[in-house]
Coordinates of N, CA and C in Angstrom, one line a residue:
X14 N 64.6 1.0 66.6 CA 64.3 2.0 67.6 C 62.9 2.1 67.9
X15 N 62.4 3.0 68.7 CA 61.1 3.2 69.0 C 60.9 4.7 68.3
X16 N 61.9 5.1 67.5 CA 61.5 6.3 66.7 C 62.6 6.1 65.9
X17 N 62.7 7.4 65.1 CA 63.5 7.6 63.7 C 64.8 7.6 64.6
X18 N 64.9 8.6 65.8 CA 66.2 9.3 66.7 C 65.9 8.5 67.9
X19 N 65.2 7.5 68.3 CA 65.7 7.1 69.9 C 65.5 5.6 69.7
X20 N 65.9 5.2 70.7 CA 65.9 3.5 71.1 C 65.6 2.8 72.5
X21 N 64.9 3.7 73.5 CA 64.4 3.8 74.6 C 65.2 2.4 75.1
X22 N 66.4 2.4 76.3 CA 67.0 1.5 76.2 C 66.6 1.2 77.4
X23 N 66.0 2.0 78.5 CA 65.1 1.8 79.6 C 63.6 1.4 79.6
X24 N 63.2 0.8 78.4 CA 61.7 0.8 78.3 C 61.9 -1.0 78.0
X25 N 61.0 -1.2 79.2 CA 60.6 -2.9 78.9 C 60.3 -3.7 77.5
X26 N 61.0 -4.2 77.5 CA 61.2 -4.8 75.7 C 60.3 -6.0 75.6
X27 N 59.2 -5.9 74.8 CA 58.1 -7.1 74.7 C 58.3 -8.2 74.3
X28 N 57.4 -9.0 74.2 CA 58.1 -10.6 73.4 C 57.8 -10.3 72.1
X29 N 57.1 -9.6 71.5 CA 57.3 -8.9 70.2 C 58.5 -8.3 69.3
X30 N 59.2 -7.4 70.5 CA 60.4 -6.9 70.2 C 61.5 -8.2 70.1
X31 N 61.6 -8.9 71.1 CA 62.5 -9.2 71.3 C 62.7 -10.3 69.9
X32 N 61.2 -11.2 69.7 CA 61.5 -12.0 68.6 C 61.8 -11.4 67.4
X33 N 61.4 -9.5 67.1 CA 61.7 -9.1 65.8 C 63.2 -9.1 65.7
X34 N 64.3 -8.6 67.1 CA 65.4 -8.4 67.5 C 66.4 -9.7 67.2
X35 N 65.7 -10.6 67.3 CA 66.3 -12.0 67.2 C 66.2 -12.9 65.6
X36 N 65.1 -12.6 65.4 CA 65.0 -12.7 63.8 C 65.7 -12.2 62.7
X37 N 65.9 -10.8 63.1 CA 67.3 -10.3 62.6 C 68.3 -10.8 62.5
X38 N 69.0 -10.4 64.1 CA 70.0 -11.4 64.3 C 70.9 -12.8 63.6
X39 N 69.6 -12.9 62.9 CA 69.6 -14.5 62.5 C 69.2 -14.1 60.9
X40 N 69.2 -13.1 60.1 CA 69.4 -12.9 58.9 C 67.9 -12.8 58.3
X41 N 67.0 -12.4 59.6 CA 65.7 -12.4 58.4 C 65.5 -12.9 57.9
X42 N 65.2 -14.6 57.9 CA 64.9 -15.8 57.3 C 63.1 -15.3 56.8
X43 N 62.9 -15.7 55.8 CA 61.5 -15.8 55.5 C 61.0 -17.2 55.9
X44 N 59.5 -16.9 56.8 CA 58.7 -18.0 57.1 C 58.2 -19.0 55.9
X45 N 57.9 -20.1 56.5 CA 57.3 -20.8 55.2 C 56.2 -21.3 55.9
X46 N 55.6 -20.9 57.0 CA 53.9 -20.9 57.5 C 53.3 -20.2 57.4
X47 N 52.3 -20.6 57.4 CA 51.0 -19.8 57.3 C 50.8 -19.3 58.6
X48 N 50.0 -17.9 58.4 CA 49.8 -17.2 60.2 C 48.5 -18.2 60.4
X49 N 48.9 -18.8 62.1 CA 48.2 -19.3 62.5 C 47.5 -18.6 63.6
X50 N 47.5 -17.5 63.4 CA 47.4 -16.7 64.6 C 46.0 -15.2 64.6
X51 N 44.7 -15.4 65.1 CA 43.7 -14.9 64.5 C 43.7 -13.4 64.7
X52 N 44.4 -12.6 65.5 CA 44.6 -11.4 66.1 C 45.4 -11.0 65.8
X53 N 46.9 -11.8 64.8 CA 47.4 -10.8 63.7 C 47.9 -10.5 62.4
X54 N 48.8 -9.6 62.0 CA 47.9 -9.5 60.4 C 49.5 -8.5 59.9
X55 N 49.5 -9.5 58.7 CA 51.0 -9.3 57.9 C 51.6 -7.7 58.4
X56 N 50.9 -6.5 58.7 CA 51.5 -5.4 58.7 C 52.2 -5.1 59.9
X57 N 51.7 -6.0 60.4 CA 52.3 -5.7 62.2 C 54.0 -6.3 61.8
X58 N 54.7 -4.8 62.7 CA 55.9 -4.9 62.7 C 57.0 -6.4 62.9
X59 N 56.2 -6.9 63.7 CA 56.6 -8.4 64.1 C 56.3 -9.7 63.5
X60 N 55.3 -9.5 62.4 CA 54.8 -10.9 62.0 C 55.5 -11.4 60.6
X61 N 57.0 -11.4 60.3 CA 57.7 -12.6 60.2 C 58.2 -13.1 60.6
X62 N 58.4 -12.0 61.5 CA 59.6 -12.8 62.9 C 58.6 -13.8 63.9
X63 N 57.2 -13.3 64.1 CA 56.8 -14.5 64.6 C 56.4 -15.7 63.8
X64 N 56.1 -15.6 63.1 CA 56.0 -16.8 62.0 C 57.3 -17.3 61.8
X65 N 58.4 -17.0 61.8 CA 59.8 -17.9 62.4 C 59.8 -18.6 63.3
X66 N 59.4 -17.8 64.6 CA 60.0 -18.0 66.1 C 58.9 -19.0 66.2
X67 N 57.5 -19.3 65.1 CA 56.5 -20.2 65.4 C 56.7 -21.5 65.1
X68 N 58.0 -21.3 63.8 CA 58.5 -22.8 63.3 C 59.3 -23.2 63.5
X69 N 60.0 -22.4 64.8 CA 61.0 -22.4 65.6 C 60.9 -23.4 66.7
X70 N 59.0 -23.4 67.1 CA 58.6 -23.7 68.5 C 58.9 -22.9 69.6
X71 N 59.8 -21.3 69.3 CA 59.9 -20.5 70.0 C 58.7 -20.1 71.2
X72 N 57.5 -20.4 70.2 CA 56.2 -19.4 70.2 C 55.2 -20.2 70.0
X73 N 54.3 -20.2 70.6 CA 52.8 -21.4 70.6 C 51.8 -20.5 70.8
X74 N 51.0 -20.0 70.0 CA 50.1 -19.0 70.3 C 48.9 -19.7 71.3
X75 N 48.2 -18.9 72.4 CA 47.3 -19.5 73.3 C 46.1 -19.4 72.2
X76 N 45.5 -20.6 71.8 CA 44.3 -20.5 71.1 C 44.5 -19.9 70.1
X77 N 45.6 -19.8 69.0 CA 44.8 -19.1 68.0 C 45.7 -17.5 68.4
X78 N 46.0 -17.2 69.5 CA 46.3 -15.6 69.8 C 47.8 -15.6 70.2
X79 N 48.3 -14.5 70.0 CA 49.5 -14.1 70.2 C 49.4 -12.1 70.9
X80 N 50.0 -12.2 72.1 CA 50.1 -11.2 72.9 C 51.5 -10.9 72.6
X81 N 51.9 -9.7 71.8 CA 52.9 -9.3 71.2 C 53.5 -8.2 72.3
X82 N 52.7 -7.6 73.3 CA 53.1 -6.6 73.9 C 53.2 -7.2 75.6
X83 N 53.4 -8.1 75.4 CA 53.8 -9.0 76.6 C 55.1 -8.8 76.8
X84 N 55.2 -8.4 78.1 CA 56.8 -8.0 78.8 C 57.5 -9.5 78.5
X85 N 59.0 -9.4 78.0 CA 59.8 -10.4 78.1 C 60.5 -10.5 79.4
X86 N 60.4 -12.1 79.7 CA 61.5 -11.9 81.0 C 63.1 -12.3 80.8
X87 N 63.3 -12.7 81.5 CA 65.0 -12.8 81.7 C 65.2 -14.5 81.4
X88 N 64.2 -15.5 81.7 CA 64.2 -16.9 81.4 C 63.8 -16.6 80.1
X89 N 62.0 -15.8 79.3 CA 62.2 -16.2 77.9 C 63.4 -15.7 76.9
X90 N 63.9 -14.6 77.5 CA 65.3 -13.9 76.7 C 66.0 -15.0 76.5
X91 N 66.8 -15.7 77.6 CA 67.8 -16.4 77.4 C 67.2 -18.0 76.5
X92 N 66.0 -18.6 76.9 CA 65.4 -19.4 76.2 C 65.3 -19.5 74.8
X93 N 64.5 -17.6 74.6 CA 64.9 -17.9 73.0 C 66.0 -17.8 72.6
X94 N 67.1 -17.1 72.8 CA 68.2 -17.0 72.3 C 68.7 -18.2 72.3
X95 N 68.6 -19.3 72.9 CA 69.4 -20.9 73.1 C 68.7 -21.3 72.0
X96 N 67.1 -21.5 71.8 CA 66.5 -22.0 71.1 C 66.9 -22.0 69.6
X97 N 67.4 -20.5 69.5 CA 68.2 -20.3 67.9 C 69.5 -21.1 67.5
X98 N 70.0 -21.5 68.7 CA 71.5 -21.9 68.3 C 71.4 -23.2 67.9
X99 N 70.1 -23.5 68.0 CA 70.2 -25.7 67.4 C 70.7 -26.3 69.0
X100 N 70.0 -26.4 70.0 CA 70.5 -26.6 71.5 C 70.6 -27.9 71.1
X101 N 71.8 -28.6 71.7 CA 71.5 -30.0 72.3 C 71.8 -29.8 73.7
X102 N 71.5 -31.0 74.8 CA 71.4 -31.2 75.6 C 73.3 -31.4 76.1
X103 N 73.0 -30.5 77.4 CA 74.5 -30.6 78.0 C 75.0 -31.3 79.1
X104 N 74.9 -32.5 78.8 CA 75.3 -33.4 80.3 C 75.8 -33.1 81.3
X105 N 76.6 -32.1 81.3 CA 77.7 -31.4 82.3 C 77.0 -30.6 83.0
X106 N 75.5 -29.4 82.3 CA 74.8 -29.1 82.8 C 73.6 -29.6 83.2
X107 N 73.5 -30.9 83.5 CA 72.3 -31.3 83.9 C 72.6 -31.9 85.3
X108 N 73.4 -31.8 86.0 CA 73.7 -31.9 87.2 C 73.8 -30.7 88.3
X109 N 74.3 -29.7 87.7 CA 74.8 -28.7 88.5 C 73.7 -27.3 88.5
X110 N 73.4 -27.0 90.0 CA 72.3 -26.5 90.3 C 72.9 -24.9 90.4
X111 N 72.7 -23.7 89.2 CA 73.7 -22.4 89.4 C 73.1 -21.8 90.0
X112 N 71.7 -21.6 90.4 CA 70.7 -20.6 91.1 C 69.7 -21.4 91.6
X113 N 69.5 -20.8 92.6 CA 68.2 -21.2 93.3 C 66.5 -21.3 92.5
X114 N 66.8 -20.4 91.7 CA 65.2 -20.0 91.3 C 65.3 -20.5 90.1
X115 N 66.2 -21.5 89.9 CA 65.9 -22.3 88.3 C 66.3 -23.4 88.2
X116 N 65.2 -24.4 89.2 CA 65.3 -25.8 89.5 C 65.8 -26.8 88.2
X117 N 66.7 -27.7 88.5 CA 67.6 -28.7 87.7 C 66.1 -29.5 86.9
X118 N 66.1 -29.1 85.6 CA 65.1 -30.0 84.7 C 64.1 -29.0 84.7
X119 N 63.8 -27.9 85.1 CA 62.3 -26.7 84.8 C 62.7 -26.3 83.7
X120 N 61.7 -25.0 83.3 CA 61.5 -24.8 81.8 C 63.1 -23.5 82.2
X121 N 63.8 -23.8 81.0 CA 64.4 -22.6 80.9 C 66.0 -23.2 81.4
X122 N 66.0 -24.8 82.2 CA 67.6 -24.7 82.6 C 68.4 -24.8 82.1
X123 N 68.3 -25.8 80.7 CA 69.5 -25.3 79.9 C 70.1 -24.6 79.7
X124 N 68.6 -23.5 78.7 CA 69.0 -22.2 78.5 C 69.9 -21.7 79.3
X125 N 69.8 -21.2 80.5 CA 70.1 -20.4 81.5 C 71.5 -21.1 81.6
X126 N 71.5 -22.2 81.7 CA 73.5 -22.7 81.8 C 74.2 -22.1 80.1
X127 N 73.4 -22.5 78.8 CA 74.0 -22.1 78.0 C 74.7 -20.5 78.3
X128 N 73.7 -19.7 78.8 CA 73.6 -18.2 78.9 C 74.9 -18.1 79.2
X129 N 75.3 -18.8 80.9 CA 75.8 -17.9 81.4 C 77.3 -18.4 80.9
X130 N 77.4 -20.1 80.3 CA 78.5 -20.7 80.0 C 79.0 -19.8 78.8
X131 N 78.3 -19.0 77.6 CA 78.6 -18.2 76.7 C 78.9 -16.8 77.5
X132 N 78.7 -16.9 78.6 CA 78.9 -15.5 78.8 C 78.0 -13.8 78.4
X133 N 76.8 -14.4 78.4 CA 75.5 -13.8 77.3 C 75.3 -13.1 78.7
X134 N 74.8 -13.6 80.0 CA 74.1 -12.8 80.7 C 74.8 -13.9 82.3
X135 N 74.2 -13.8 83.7 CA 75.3 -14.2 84.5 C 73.5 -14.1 86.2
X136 N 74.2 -14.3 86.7 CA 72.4 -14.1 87.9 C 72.5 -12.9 88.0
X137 N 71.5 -12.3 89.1 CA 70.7 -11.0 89.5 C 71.4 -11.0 90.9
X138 N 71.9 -12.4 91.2 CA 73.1 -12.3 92.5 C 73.8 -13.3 92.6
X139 N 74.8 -13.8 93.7 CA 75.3 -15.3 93.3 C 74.7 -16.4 93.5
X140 N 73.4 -16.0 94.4 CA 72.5 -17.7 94.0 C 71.0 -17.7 92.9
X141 N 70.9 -15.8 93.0 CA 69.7 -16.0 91.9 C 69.7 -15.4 90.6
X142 N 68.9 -16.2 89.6 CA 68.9 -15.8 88.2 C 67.9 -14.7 88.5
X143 N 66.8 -14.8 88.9 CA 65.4 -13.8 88.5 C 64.4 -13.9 87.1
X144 N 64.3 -15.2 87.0 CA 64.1 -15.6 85.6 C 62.4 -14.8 85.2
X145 N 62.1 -14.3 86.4 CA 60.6 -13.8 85.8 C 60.6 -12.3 86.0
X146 N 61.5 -12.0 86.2 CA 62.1 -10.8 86.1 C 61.9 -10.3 84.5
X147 N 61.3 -8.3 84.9 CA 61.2 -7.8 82.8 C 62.5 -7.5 82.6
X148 N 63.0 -7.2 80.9 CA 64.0 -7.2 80.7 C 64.0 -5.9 79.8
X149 N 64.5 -4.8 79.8 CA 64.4 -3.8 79.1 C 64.7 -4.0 77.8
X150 N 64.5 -3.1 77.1 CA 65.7 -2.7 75.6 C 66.7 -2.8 75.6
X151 N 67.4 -2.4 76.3 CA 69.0 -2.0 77.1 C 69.3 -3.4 76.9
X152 N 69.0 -3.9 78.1 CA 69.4 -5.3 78.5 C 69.5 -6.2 77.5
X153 N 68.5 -6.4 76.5 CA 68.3 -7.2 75.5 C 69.1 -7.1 74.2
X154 N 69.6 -6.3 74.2 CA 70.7 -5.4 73.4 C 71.7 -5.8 73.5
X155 N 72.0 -5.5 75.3 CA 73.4 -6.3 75.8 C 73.5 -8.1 75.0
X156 N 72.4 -8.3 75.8 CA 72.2 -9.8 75.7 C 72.9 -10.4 74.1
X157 N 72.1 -9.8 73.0 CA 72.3 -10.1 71.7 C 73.6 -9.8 71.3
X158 N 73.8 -8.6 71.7 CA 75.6 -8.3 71.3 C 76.4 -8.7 71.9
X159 N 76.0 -9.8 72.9 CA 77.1 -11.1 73.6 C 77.0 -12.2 73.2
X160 N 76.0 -12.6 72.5 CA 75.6 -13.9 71.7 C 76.0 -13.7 70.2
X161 N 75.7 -12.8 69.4 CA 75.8 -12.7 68.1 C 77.2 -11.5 67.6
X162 N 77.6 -10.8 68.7 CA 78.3 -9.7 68.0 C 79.7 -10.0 68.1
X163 N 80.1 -11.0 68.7 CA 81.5 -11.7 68.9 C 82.2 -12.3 67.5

């Protein structure tokens, strides 16, 4: 939560959050890297989880830096969440065009077919995903307890 009593399910959920949210998810694996990352520092709420999501290839810090309070969108949601499952490549999806705004072979189309073929999340209408679209707490909540809570 964002306190002892709340969990602000309307408040834009960062890429911080989301990788602590997903790390869990995934049993709180302990990192076996070293922080490569010069701006942050074992006490921050997030830094195992990014030190996973790093050896994950989740996460590529720019230079050295990691922006933890960087709004998540709706392409990196579904992205990382694919990225956790061990993705291979889906032949069936690599033909078929589900939205407009998430050209066949750009960053994120797998994902986005995994998403919606699991049933995790679906477009913003019937031709668009909205992949740069933020994604609240709420949302991201949803998301995970359609991927992991089944």
């Amino acid at each position: 939560g964002t306190s002892s009593t709340t969990f602000s399910p309307n408040q834009t959920c960062t890429v911080g959050q989301i990788l602590t949210f997903l790390w869990r998810a995934n049993g709180s694996p302990e990192p076996t890297i070293k922080n490569p990352y010069s701006n942050i520092k074992e006490s921050d709420y997030y830094y195992k989880a990014l030190l996973w999501a790093t050896e994950l290839d989740l996460i590529a810090g720019d230079e050295g830096i990691f922006n933890a309070n960087m709004p998540c969108t709706r392409i990196m949601a579904v992205f990382f969440m694919w990225k956790t499952t061990t993705p291979t490549y889906d032949p069936a999806a690599g033909e078929t065009q589900l939205f407009t705004d998430v050209p066949i072979g750009g960053f994120g189309y797998q994902a986005v077919h995994w998403a919606v073929q699991k049933g995790i999340t679906s477009g913003t209408s019937a031709t668009t995903f909205s992949p740069e679209a933020t994604c609240t707490r709420g949302q991201i909540a949803t998301f995970l307890y359609r991927a992991y809570g089944k």
